[in-house]
Amino acid sequence: MNLLTAKSFKKLAVRPEFYVFIIILLLSLFIQAKSGLFFTNNNIVDLLRSMTVPLIYAICAYLGFISTGPDVSFPLIAALSGYLATQFVMVTGYSGSIIVVFLVAIACGLVMGAINGFIIAKYNFPSLIVTLGTTSIFSGILLGVFEAGRIKLPESMIEFGQQSLIKVTNAETGLGSSLPMTFLIAIGLYILTYLFLNFTMAGRGVFAVGGDETSAERAGFNVKKIRFGVFTVNGGLAAIAGVCYSVESTYFLPTEFAGMEMIVIAAVILGGTRLMGGVGTLTGCVLGTLLLTIVTNSLILVGVPIYWQKFIIGAIIIVGTAISVIQIAELKGFRRSKRKKVEVA
Amino acid sequence: MKTALKTNEPAAPKTRLSFIKMDGNILRLLIIMLTIFIIASITKPSTFLSVANFLSMEKQMVEYGLMAIGVGIAMIAGGIDLSVVYIANLSAIVAGLFMQKFAVAVSGPEQIFFIVLGILLGLLTGIVCGLFNGFLIAKLRIPAMLATLGTMQLYMGIAIIVTGGSIVSGLPEPFAIIGRTNVFGIFTMSFIVYIVIVAIVAYYIGKTKYGLKLYLLGTNEKASKFAGIKNNQIIIRAYMLSGVIAASAGLLSLARINSAKADFGSSFVMLTILIAVLGGINPDGGAGKILGIFLATITVQLMSSYLNMFPEISNFYRDMIWGIALILVLIVNHVLNKKSEAKLMRLTSQ
């Protein structure tokens, strides 16, 4: 009995999610001890609020990594489809259900994602270079062709953004905070992605293609179709994030989107998603995003100057990737040494 | 599938294949370059064909041209270096702060000494940054893309911390002169430095033992290991080279605009990759020439200057054009390579 628990603990301790969880725990306790402001209801709600959009982006980055490689185009797809959806409402004067606005954005996002997917799947180019290129194209379309500027959102969209799920006020400091409905969307997307990845053949195919392309092909998966599908879906997901981000800030801010990709990629890698594909969990994505959000949001509470942020994020990416790469190497080394022992015996 | 079936046929002469491929690419580049040049000269003769325009083109292309060579070397080794722009900024900031502190107050030979020391310090920064990249990629086995994605943030972060987020300016006069001097009236000093660096690197990568090993490593890491090559050393040296070239780009930009900033030129990241790919460097490693990058840099600069002559085209359009160009060039290279491969297969199977 004792042995069993020790074994399962060992299994748990190998997983990167476990370390991230420990780090989150220590960091939050440290911030709490230093400032006394971490475990307050408004700070927790604030954290959840600022996590919403990065959480959706994290699914994009995650799907990209486990199937093919890095996808860096999602912030600009979010921006461009968010802009098109906003324009749709402005031009048609549509004031009905917000779902239609989301559907318009998703349609635009799917088209943009399909462009990525087509190029990557057909020519087998490195996904980073292709998505860097399309990012540049989308940004050119948004800022050059449409000359998008700061737009105040139409009433119907603002209304949706202001509906809140939970509203809290800190009794001591008097600071209030509310959790928007968009948080539910993020949770819904996680549940859908989880079900898709674990309970459908196509979902298993996403892992298989990332793990070993040749084996996946021999097992009967259509590698090109799966890659195309993943990047197309990524476009749709990014579009949802784009609308969520806009309704949260009540303005469409075209220049605020770019740059998010680095933090999201860092979060996903920290959460244990393997860079070479095939391995990673959604739990890891959530924990990684939580850690990065705490770093960007709450370090101010303990008096770390804002200009340290970039440095800390860079350091986290490097340390996180180094740990996961070394772990993989050790695992392999462990297996090899075990086999040798058997041979000797 | 058809080609895969014929792999047991006698292999094609490798050297001939690579020779044809390289030359084709450089010829293509030359044609594109001349076409743009001729179109620009015919449609905008007075503004395009002026000494002032050539001088400004030289000044602009030097910086990202050098960074593109850094990216290209990393790509030949089978990786990528996304951190070049921020290595350049960090080196410029280190050199700038040093000169500000020591070289401004003094004059004469002492000042020159401190300026030279500042330049060396800047180059050293580049080497150290490159060494760290190489260490992460070769020793820790982090994929180059992610390692340099991280160090890109890290170096920018260090630069922001060192400067407190502000601009470094007010450099000693003799240093700023480098950015202003023209030779024979039509060459800027920085352009001459650029040409010298290109020549040295082209020789080093194209003609030395090290270069040969680098290409082998980029083509097939396992084969190069079994050929007795110390892969780690080659990789680390490639990233150090990329770092020091990036640092020289940073120093030239420091001399030109007389200031340095942590997030200067962040749009160059895309542009450097575009130039390297346009120059015929294979992103999978093992193929491409420094001369190709040089020609691609000139092509991009001609295009960019030509677009500048139409004030109604906003700068944002240029981003879009670079993005489209990058993907088109990738596709065209891919299709042409496939074609020449298929041709060779046919030839050998007869």
JSON list of C-alpha atoms in Angstrom, two decimals, chain B residues 91-231:
[
{"chain": "B", "resi": 91, "resn": "SER", "atom": "CA", "xyz": [25.31, 45.61, -27.82]},
{"chain": "B", "resi": 92, "resn": "ALA", "atom": "CA", "xyz": [24.61, 49.15, -28.97]},
{"chain": "B", "resi": 93, "resn": "ILE", "atom": "CA", "xyz": [23.30, 50.06, -25.53]},
{"chain": "B", "resi": 94, "resn": "VAL", "atom": "CA", "xyz": [26.29, 48.54, -23.72]},
{"chain": "B", "resi": 95, "resn": "ALA", "atom": "CA", "xyz": [28.73, 50.31, -26.04]},
{"chain": "B", "resi": 96, "resn": "GLY", "atom": "CA", "xyz": [26.72, 53.54, -25.86]},
{"chain": "B", "resi": 97, "resn": "LEU", "atom": "CA", "xyz": [26.55, 53.61, -22.08]},
{"chain": "B", "resi": 98, "resn": "PHE", "atom": "CA", "xyz": [30.27, 52.88, -21.82]},
{"chain": "B", "resi": 99, "resn": "MET", "atom": "CA", "xyz": [31.18, 55.67, -24.23]},
{"chain": "B", "resi": 100, "resn": "GLN", "atom": "CA", "xyz": [28.78, 58.05, -22.53]},
{"chain": "B", "resi": 101, "resn": "LYS", "atom": "CA", "xyz": [30.44, 57.40, -19.21]},
{"chain": "B", "resi": 102, "resn": "PHE", "atom": "CA", "xyz": [34.10, 57.42, -20.19]},
{"chain": "B", "resi": 103, "resn": "ALA", "atom": "CA", "xyz": [34.63, 58.90, -23.64]},
{"chain": "B", "resi": 104, "resn": "VAL", "atom": "CA", "xyz": [32.54, 62.06, -23.59]},
{"chain": "B", "resi": 105, "resn": "ALA", "atom": "CA", "xyz": [34.39, 63.86, -20.82]},
{"chain": "B", "resi": 106, "resn": "VAL", "atom": "CA", "xyz": [37.90, 63.32, -22.23]},
{"chain": "B", "resi": 107, "resn": "SER", "atom": "CA", "xyz": [39.43, 64.26, -25.58]},
{"chain": "B", "resi": 108, "resn": "GLY", "atom": "CA", "xyz": [42.30, 63.43, -27.96]},
{"chain": "B", "resi": 109, "resn": "PRO", "atom": "CA", "xyz": [43.90, 59.98, -28.07]},
{"chain": "B", "resi": 110, "resn": "GLU", "atom": "CA", "xyz": [42.40, 59.10, -24.70]},
{"chain": "B", "resi": 111, "resn": "GLN", "atom": "CA", "xyz": [38.93, 59.58, -26.15]},
{"chain": "B", "resi": 112, "resn": "ILE", "atom": "CA", "xyz": [39.76, 57.44, -29.18]},
{"chain": "B", "resi": 113, "resn": "PHE", "atom": "CA", "xyz": [41.03, 54.75, -26.82]},
{"chain": "B", "resi": 114, "resn": "PHE", "atom": "CA", "xyz": [37.78, 54.71, -24.89]},
{"chain": "B", "resi": 115, "resn": "ILE", "atom": "CA", "xyz": [35.72, 54.70, -28.08]},
{"chain": "B", "resi": 116, "resn": "VAL", "atom": "CA", "xyz": [37.63, 51.70, -29.38]},
{"chain": "B", "resi": 117, "resn": "LEU", "atom": "CA", "xyz": [37.19, 50.04, -26.00]},
{"chain": "B", "resi": 118, "resn": "GLY", "atom": "CA", "xyz": [33.46, 50.78, -26.21]},
{"chain": "B", "resi": 119, "resn": "ILE", "atom": "CA", "xyz": [33.24, 49.20, -29.66]},
{"chain": "B", "resi": 120, "resn": "LEU", "atom": "CA", "xyz": [35.10, 46.12, -28.45]},
{"chain": "B", "resi": 121, "resn": "LEU", "atom": "CA", "xyz": [32.80, 45.92, -25.45]},
{"chain": "B", "resi": 122, "resn": "GLY", "atom": "CA", "xyz": [29.80, 46.05, -27.79]},
{"chain": "B", "resi": 123, "resn": "LEU", "atom": "CA", "xyz": [31.21, 43.26, -29.94]},
{"chain": "B", "resi": 124, "resn": "LEU", "atom": "CA", "xyz": [32.01, 41.25, -26.83]},
{"chain": "B", "resi": 125, "resn": "THR", "atom": "CA", "xyz": [28.38, 41.62, -25.72]},
{"chain": "B", "resi": 126, "resn": "GLY", "atom": "CA", "xyz": [27.31, 40.16, -29.05]},
{"chain": "B", "resi": 127, "resn": "ILE", "atom": "CA", "xyz": [29.71, 37.25, -28.68]},
{"chain": "B", "resi": 128, "resn": "VAL", "atom": "CA", "xyz": [28.52, 36.50, -25.15]},
{"chain": "B", "resi": 129, "resn": "CYS", "atom": "CA", "xyz": [24.86, 36.66, -26.23]},
{"chain": "B", "resi": 130, "resn": "GLY", "atom": "CA", "xyz": [25.63, 34.34, -29.14]},
{"chain": "B", "resi": 131, "resn": "LEU", "atom": "CA", "xyz": [27.57, 32.00, -26.87]},
{"chain": "B", "resi": 132, "resn": "PHE", "atom": "CA", "xyz": [24.56, 31.79, -24.57]},
{"chain": "B", "resi": 133, "resn": "ASN", "atom": "CA", "xyz": [22.26, 31.02, -27.52]},
{"chain": "B", "resi": 134, "resn": "GLY", "atom": "CA", "xyz": [24.70, 28.35, -28.69]},
{"chain": "B", "resi": 135, "resn": "PHE", "atom": "CA", "xyz": [24.94, 26.90, -25.20]},
{"chain": "B", "resi": 136, "resn": "LEU", "atom": "CA", "xyz": [21.15, 26.58, -24.93]},
{"chain": "B", "resi": 137, "resn": "ILE", "atom": "CA", "xyz": [20.86, 25.03, -28.38]},
{"chain": "B", "resi": 138, "resn": "ALA", "atom": "CA", "xyz": [23.89, 22.74, -28.48]},
{"chain": "B", "resi": 139, "resn": "LYS", "atom": "CA", "xyz": [24.34, 21.71, -24.85]},
{"chain": "B", "resi": 140, "resn": "LEU", "atom": "CA", "xyz": [20.82, 21.84, -23.46]},
{"chain": "B", "resi": 141, "resn": "ARG", "atom": "CA", "xyz": [19.32, 20.71, -26.78]},
{"chain": "B", "resi": 142, "resn": "ILE", "atom": "CA", "xyz": [16.54, 23.31, -26.74]},
{"chain": "B", "resi": 143, "resn": "PRO", "atom": "CA", "xyz": [15.14, 23.77, -30.26]},
{"chain": "B", "resi": 144, "resn": "ALA", "atom": "CA", "xyz": [16.79, 26.88, -31.76]},
{"chain": "B", "resi": 145, "resn": "MET", "atom": "CA", "xyz": [13.47, 28.52, -32.47]},
{"chain": "B", "resi": 146, "resn": "LEU", "atom": "CA", "xyz": [12.36, 28.40, -28.84]},
{"chain": "B", "resi": 147, "resn": "ALA", "atom": "CA", "xyz": [15.75, 29.09, -27.32]},
{"chain": "B", "resi": 148, "resn": "THR", "atom": "CA", "xyz": [16.14, 32.27, -29.34]},
{"chain": "B", "resi": 149, "resn": "LEU", "atom": "CA", "xyz": [12.49, 33.19, -28.78]},
{"chain": "B", "resi": 150, "resn": "GLY", "atom": "CA", "xyz": [13.33, 33.15, -25.08]},
{"chain": "B", "resi": 151, "resn": "THR", "atom": "CA", "xyz": [16.66, 34.94, -25.36]},
{"chain": "B", "resi": 152, "resn": "MET", "atom": "CA", "xyz": [15.00, 37.55, -27.57]},
{"chain": "B", "resi": 153, "resn": "GLN", "atom": "CA", "xyz": [12.80, 38.48, -24.60]},
{"chain": "B", "resi": 154, "resn": "LEU", "atom": "CA", "xyz": [15.71, 38.06, -22.21]},
{"chain": "B", "resi": 155, "resn": "TYR", "atom": "CA", "xyz": [18.09, 40.37, -24.09]},
{"chain": "B", "resi": 156, "resn": "MET", "atom": "CA", "xyz": [15.37, 42.94, -24.57]},
{"chain": "B", "resi": 157, "resn": "GLY", "atom": "CA", "xyz": [14.60, 42.65, -20.87]},
{"chain": "B", "resi": 158, "resn": "ILE", "atom": "CA", "xyz": [18.26, 43.14, -19.94]},
{"chain": "B", "resi": 159, "resn": "ALA", "atom": "CA", "xyz": [18.45, 46.17, -22.24]},
{"chain": "B", "resi": 160, "resn": "ILE", "atom": "CA", "xyz": [15.34, 47.66, -20.62]},
{"chain": "B", "resi": 161, "resn": "ILE", "atom": "CA", "xyz": [16.71, 47.03, -17.14]},
{"chain": "B", "resi": 162, "resn": "VAL", "atom": "CA", "xyz": [20.11, 48.53, -17.98]},
{"chain": "B", "resi": 163, "resn": "THR", "atom": "CA", "xyz": [18.62, 51.66, -19.50]},
{"chain": "B", "resi": 164, "resn": "GLY", "atom": "CA", "xyz": [15.54, 51.86, -17.31]},
{"chain": "B", "resi": 165, "resn": "GLY", "atom": "CA", "xyz": [13.52, 51.89, -20.53]},
{"chain": "B", "resi": 166, "resn": "SER", "atom": "CA", "xyz": [14.93, 55.18, -21.81]},
{"chain": "B", "resi": 167, "resn": "ILE", "atom": "CA", "xyz": [17.00, 56.05, -24.88]},
{"chain": "B", "resi": 168, "resn": "VAL", "atom": "CA", "xyz": [20.81, 56.06, -24.78]},
{"chain": "B", "resi": 169, "resn": "SER", "atom": "CA", "xyz": [22.08, 59.12, -26.62]},
{"chain": "B", "resi": 170, "resn": "GLY", "atom": "CA", "xyz": [24.74, 61.81, -26.56]},
{"chain": "B", "resi": 171, "resn": "LEU", "atom": "CA", "xyz": [27.71, 59.88, -27.88]},
{"chain": "B", "resi": 172, "resn": "PRO", "atom": "CA", "xyz": [31.22, 61.30, -28.34]},
{"chain": "B", "resi": 173, "resn": "GLU", "atom": "CA", "xyz": [31.71, 63.17, -31.60]},
{"chain": "B", "resi": 174, "resn": "PRO", "atom": "CA", "xyz": [34.47, 61.02, -33.18]},
{"chain": "B", "resi": 175, "resn": "PHE", "atom": "CA", "xyz": [32.21, 57.96, -32.97]},
{"chain": "B", "resi": 176, "resn": "ALA", "atom": "CA", "xyz": [29.26, 59.72, -34.55]},
{"chain": "B", "resi": 177, "resn": "ILE", "atom": "CA", "xyz": [31.52, 60.68, -37.46]},
{"chain": "B", "resi": 178, "resn": "ILE", "atom": "CA", "xyz": [31.62, 57.02, -38.54]},
{"chain": "B", "resi": 179, "resn": "GLY", "atom": "CA", "xyz": [27.93, 57.28, -39.25]},
{"chain": "B", "resi": 180, "resn": "ARG", "atom": "CA", "xyz": [28.33, 60.43, -41.33]},
{"chain": "B", "resi": 181, "resn": "THR", "atom": "CA", "xyz": [31.49, 59.92, -43.36]},
{"chain": "B", "resi": 182, "resn": "ASN", "atom": "CA", "xyz": [31.17, 59.25, -47.07]},
{"chain": "B", "resi": 183, "resn": "VAL", "atom": "CA", "xyz": [33.94, 57.77, -49.17]},
{"chain": "B", "resi": 184, "resn": "PHE", "atom": "CA", "xyz": [34.23, 59.04, -52.77]},
{"chain": "B", "resi": 185, "resn": "GLY", "atom": "CA", "xyz": [30.91, 60.77, -52.16]},
{"chain": "B", "resi": 186, "resn": "ILE", "atom": "CA", "xyz": [28.82, 57.72, -52.99]},
{"chain": "B", "resi": 187, "resn": "PHE", "atom": "CA", "xyz": [29.76, 55.14, -50.36]},
{"chain": "B", "resi": 188, "resn": "THR", "atom": "CA", "xyz": [28.94, 55.55, -46.71]},
{"chain": "B", "resi": 189, "resn": "MET", "atom": "CA", "xyz": [31.53, 54.40, -44.20]},
{"chain": "B", "resi": 190, "resn": "SER", "atom": "CA", "xyz": [29.06, 51.92, -42.74]},
{"chain": "B", "resi": 191, "resn": "PHE", "atom": "CA", "xyz": [28.44, 50.42, -46.19]},
{"chain": "B", "resi": 192, "resn": "ILE", "atom": "CA", "xyz": [32.16, 49.78, -46.60]},
{"chain": "B", "resi": 193, "resn": "VAL", "atom": "CA", "xyz": [32.28, 48.12, -43.19]},
{"chain": "B", "resi": 194, "resn": "TYR", "atom": "CA", "xyz": [29.31, 46.04, -44.29]},
{"chain": "B", "resi": 195, "resn": "ILE", "atom": "CA", "xyz": [30.99, 44.94, -47.52]},
{"chain": "B", "resi": 196, "resn": "VAL", "atom": "CA", "xyz": [34.14, 43.96, -45.62]},
{"chain": "B", "resi": 197, "resn": "ILE", "atom": "CA", "xyz": [32.12, 41.91, -43.13]},
{"chain": "B", "resi": 198, "resn": "VAL", "atom": "CA", "xyz": [30.15, 40.24, -45.94]},
{"chain": "B", "resi": 199, "resn": "ALA", "atom": "CA", "xyz": [33.39, 39.34, -47.73]},
{"chain": "B", "resi": 200, "resn": "ILE", "atom": "CA", "xyz": [34.96, 37.90, -44.58]},
{"chain": "B", "resi": 201, "resn": "VAL", "atom": "CA", "xyz": [31.89, 35.89, -43.65]},
{"chain": "B", "resi": 202, "resn": "ALA", "atom": "CA", "xyz": [31.36, 34.68, -47.22]},
{"chain": "B", "resi": 203, "resn": "TYR", "atom": "CA", "xyz": [34.94, 33.42, -47.24]},
{"chain": "B", "resi": 204, "resn": "TYR", "atom": "CA", "xyz": [34.65, 31.88, -43.78]},
{"chain": "B", "resi": 205, "resn": "ILE", "atom": "CA", "xyz": [31.38, 30.06, -44.52]},
{"chain": "B", "resi": 206, "resn": "GLY", "atom": "CA", "xyz": [32.07, 29.28, -48.17]},
{"chain": "B", "resi": 207, "resn": "LYS", "atom": "CA", "xyz": [35.74, 28.39, -48.36]},
{"chain": "B", "resi": 208, "resn": "THR", "atom": "CA", "xyz": [37.04, 27.17, -45.01]},
{"chain": "B", "resi": 209, "resn": "LYS", "atom": "CA", "xyz": [36.94, 23.80, -43.27]},
{"chain": "B", "resi": 210, "resn": "TYR", "atom": "CA", "xyz": [34.61, 25.26, -40.69]},
{"chain": "B", "resi": 211, "resn": "GLY", "atom": "CA", "xyz": [32.11, 26.27, -43.36]},
{"chain": "B", "resi": 212, "resn": "LEU", "atom": "CA", "xyz": [32.13, 22.81, -44.87]},
{"chain": "B", "resi": 213, "resn": "LYS", "atom": "CA", "xyz": [31.44, 21.27, -41.48]},
{"chain": "B", "resi": 214, "resn": "LEU", "atom": "CA", "xyz": [28.64, 23.76, -40.91]},
{"chain": "B", "resi": 215, "resn": "TYR", "atom": "CA", "xyz": [26.91, 22.76, -44.15]},
{"chain": "B", "resi": 216, "resn": "LEU", "atom": "CA", "xyz": [27.30, 19.07, -43.34]},
{"chain": "B", "resi": 217, "resn": "LEU", "atom": "CA", "xyz": [25.89, 19.62, -39.88]},
{"chain": "B", "resi": 218, "resn": "GLY", "atom": "CA", "xyz": [22.93, 21.51, -41.33]},
{"chain": "B", "resi": 219, "resn": "THR", "atom": "CA", "xyz": [22.25, 18.83, -43.91]},
{"chain": "B", "resi": 220, "resn": "ASN", "atom": "CA", "xyz": [22.42, 15.86, -41.58]},
{"chain": "B", "resi": 221, "resn": "GLU", "atom": "CA", "xyz": [23.31, 16.15, -37.95]},
{"chain": "B", "resi": 222, "resn": "LYS", "atom": "CA", "xyz": [23.82, 12.43, -37.44]},
{"chain": "B", "resi": 223, "resn": "ALA", "atom": "CA", "xyz": [26.03, 12.03, -40.50]},
{"chain": "B", "resi": 224, "resn": "SER", "atom": "CA", "xyz": [28.19, 14.91, -39.37]},
{"chain": "B", "resi": 225, "resn": "LYS", "atom": "CA", "xyz": [28.51, 13.37, -35.90]},
{"chain": "B", "resi": 226, "resn": "PHE", "atom": "CA", "xyz": [29.55, 10.04, -37.36]},
{"chain": "B", "resi": 227, "resn": "ALA", "atom": "CA", "xyz": [32.01, 11.84, -39.62]},
{"chain": "B", "resi": 228, "resn": "GLY", "atom": "CA", "xyz": [33.84, 12.80, -36.43]},
{"chain": "B", "resi": 229, "resn": "ILE", "atom": "CA", "xyz": [32.74, 16.43, -36.35]},
{"chain": "B", "resi": 230, "resn": "LYS", "atom": "CA", "xyz": [32.21, 18.00, -32.95]},
{"chain": "B", "resi": 231, "resn": "ASN", "atom": "CA", "xyz": [28.67, 19.20, -33.61]}
]
